């Protein structure tokens, strides 16, 4: 597939070091690995599905806690899709899901408990469209 308006994909990560986060805060992955359409905003931590980009998406979040346990969630328009949890220092968790998204839908990773800490570049958030649903009717 050629790079064009129908492509939506990104991979982002956190900077080096441990970062303590408060409950209900969005994780703002500000290290961009791939984000050609700029659909993911490192300022807000939100991926917004643009016009013409509705479809079925695969997304993945990998999380490494810092010095304390951590809970995160993948959120869609304010609703929890899945949870991630680590119990000990430097534990890792990952979730990969497939979800149908419409233009204007917003996806982000959110801290679920107070005092969670995330450690370094081991925390990533990725998504890519695997199938278009624009103009599709079953």
Coordinates of C-alpha atoms in Angstrom, one line a residue:
X1 CA 0.0 0.0 0.0
X2 CA 1.3 3.4 -0.9
X3 CA 1.6 6.1 1.8
X4 CA -1.6 8.1 1.5
X5 CA -4.6 9.5 3.2
X6 CA -6.0 6.0 3.9
X7 CA -2.9 5.1 6.1
X8 CA -3.1 5.6 9.8
X9 CA -0.3 4.3 12.0
X10 CA 1.9 5.4 14.8
X11 CA 4.4 4.2 17.4
X12 CA 5.4 6.4 20.3
X13 CA 7.3 5.9 23.5
X14 CA 8.3 7.7 26.7
X15 CA 11.7 9.4 27.4
X16 CA 14.4 7.8 29.5
X17 CA 13.9 7.7 33.3
X18 CA 11.1 7.0 35.8
X19 CA 8.0 9.1 35.7
X20 CA 5.4 9.2 38.5
X21 CA 1.9 9.8 37.3
X22 CA -1.3 10.7 39.0
X23 CA -4.6 8.7 38.7
X24 CA -6.8 9.4 35.7
X25 CA -4.0 11.2 33.8
X26 CA -3.3 10.5 30.2
X27 CA 0.1 9.1 29.4
X28 CA 1.7 11.5 27.0
X29 CA 4.2 9.5 24.9
X30 CA 6.3 12.3 23.5
X31 CA 9.1 10.4 21.8
X32 CA 7.8 9.8 18.2
X33 CA 9.1 6.7 16.4
X34 CA 6.5 6.8 13.6
X35 CA 3.6 9.2 13.1
X36 CA 3.4 10.2 9.4
X37 CA -0.1 11.6 9.5
X38 CA 0.2 13.2 12.9
X39 CA -3.0 11.6 14.1
X40 CA -1.3 10.9 17.4
X41 CA -0.7 14.1 19.5
X42 CA 2.3 14.0 21.8
X43 CA 1.0 17.1 23.5
X44 CA -2.3 15.6 24.6
X45 CA -1.5 11.8 24.4
X46 CA -4.5 11.2 22.2
X47 CA -4.8 9.4 18.9
X48 CA -7.8 10.9 17.0
X49 CA -9.1 9.1 13.9
X50 CA -9.2 11.5 11.1
X51 CA -11.7 11.9 8.3
X52 CA -11.4 9.1 5.8
X53 CA -9.5 6.9 8.3
X54 CA -12.4 4.9 9.8
X55 CA -11.6 1.2 10.0
X56 CA -10.5 -1.7 12.1
X57 CA -7.4 -1.0 14.0
X58 CA -4.8 -3.1 15.8
X59 CA -3.3 -1.4 18.8
X60 CA -0.8 -2.4 21.4
X61 CA 0.5 -0.9 24.7
X62 CA 3.6 -2.1 26.5
X63 CA 4.2 -0.9 30.0
X64 CA 7.1 -1.3 32.4
X65 CA 6.5 0.0 35.9
X66 CA 9.1 2.0 37.8
X67 CA 9.5 1.5 41.6
X68 CA 5.9 0.9 42.4
X69 CA 3.0 -1.2 40.9
X70 CA 1.2 0.4 38.0
X71 CA -2.3 0.2 36.4
X72 CA -3.0 1.7 33.0
X73 CA -6.0 1.4 30.6
X74 CA -6.5 1.8 26.9
X75 CA -9.4 4.3 26.6
X76 CA -11.8 4.9 23.7
X77 CA -13.9 8.1 23.9
X78 CA -13.7 7.9 27.8
X79 CA -14.6 4.2 28.1
X80 CA -12.1 1.6 29.2
X81 CA -11.3 -1.0 26.6
X82 CA -8.6 -3.1 28.4
X83 CA -6.4 -2.9 31.6
X84 CA -2.7 -3.4 32.1
X85 CA -1.2 -4.1 35.5
X86 CA 2.3 -4.6 37.0
X87 CA 2.8 -5.7 40.6
X88 CA 6.5 -5.2 41.3
X89 CA 9.3 -2.9 40.4
X90 CA 10.3 -3.1 36.7
X91 CA 7.5 -5.6 35.8
X92 CA 6.2 -5.5 32.3
X93 CA 2.7 -5.9 30.9
X94 CA 1.3 -5.7 27.4
X95 CA -2.1 -5.7 25.7
X96 CA -2.8 -5.9 22.0
X97 CA -6.4 -5.5 20.8
X98 CA -8.4 -5.0 17.6
X99 CA -11.1 -2.4 17.6
X100 CA -13.4 -0.7 15.1
X101 CA -13.0 3.1 15.1
X102 CA -14.9 5.8 13.4
X103 CA -13.7 9.3 12.3
X104 CA -13.5 11.5 15.4
X105 CA -12.9 8.6 17.8
X106 CA -10.2 9.2 20.4
X107 CA -7.9 6.6 21.9
X108 CA -5.4 7.1 24.7
X109 CA -3.6 5.4 27.5
X110 CA -4.6 6.4 31.0
X111 CA -3.1 5.9 34.5
X112 CA -5.7 4.0 36.6
X113 CA -4.3 4.3 40.1
X114 CA -2.6 7.1 42.1
X115 CA 1.2 7.0 42.3
X116 CA 1.8 4.7 39.3
X117 CA 5.3 5.1 37.9
X118 CA 6.4 4.2 34.4
X119 CA 9.9 3.4 33.6
X120 CA 11.6 4.8 30.5
X121 CA 11.5 3.7 26.8
X122 CA 10.0 0.3 27.7
X123 CA 6.6 2.0 27.5
X124 CA 5.2 2.1 24.0
X125 CA 1.9 2.8 22.3
X126 CA 1.2 1.7 18.7
X127 CA -1.7 1.4 16.4
X128 CA -2.3 0.8 12.7
X129 CA -5.4 0.4 10.5
X130 CA -5.8 -3.1 9.2
X131 CA -9.0 -2.6 7.3
X132 CA -11.0 0.3 6.1
X133 CA -14.7 0.6 6.9
X134 CA -15.3 3.8 4.9
X135 CA -18.4 3.2 2.7
X136 CA -18.6 -0.4 3.9
X137 CA -22.1 -1.7 4.7
X138 CA -22.6 -5.4 5.8

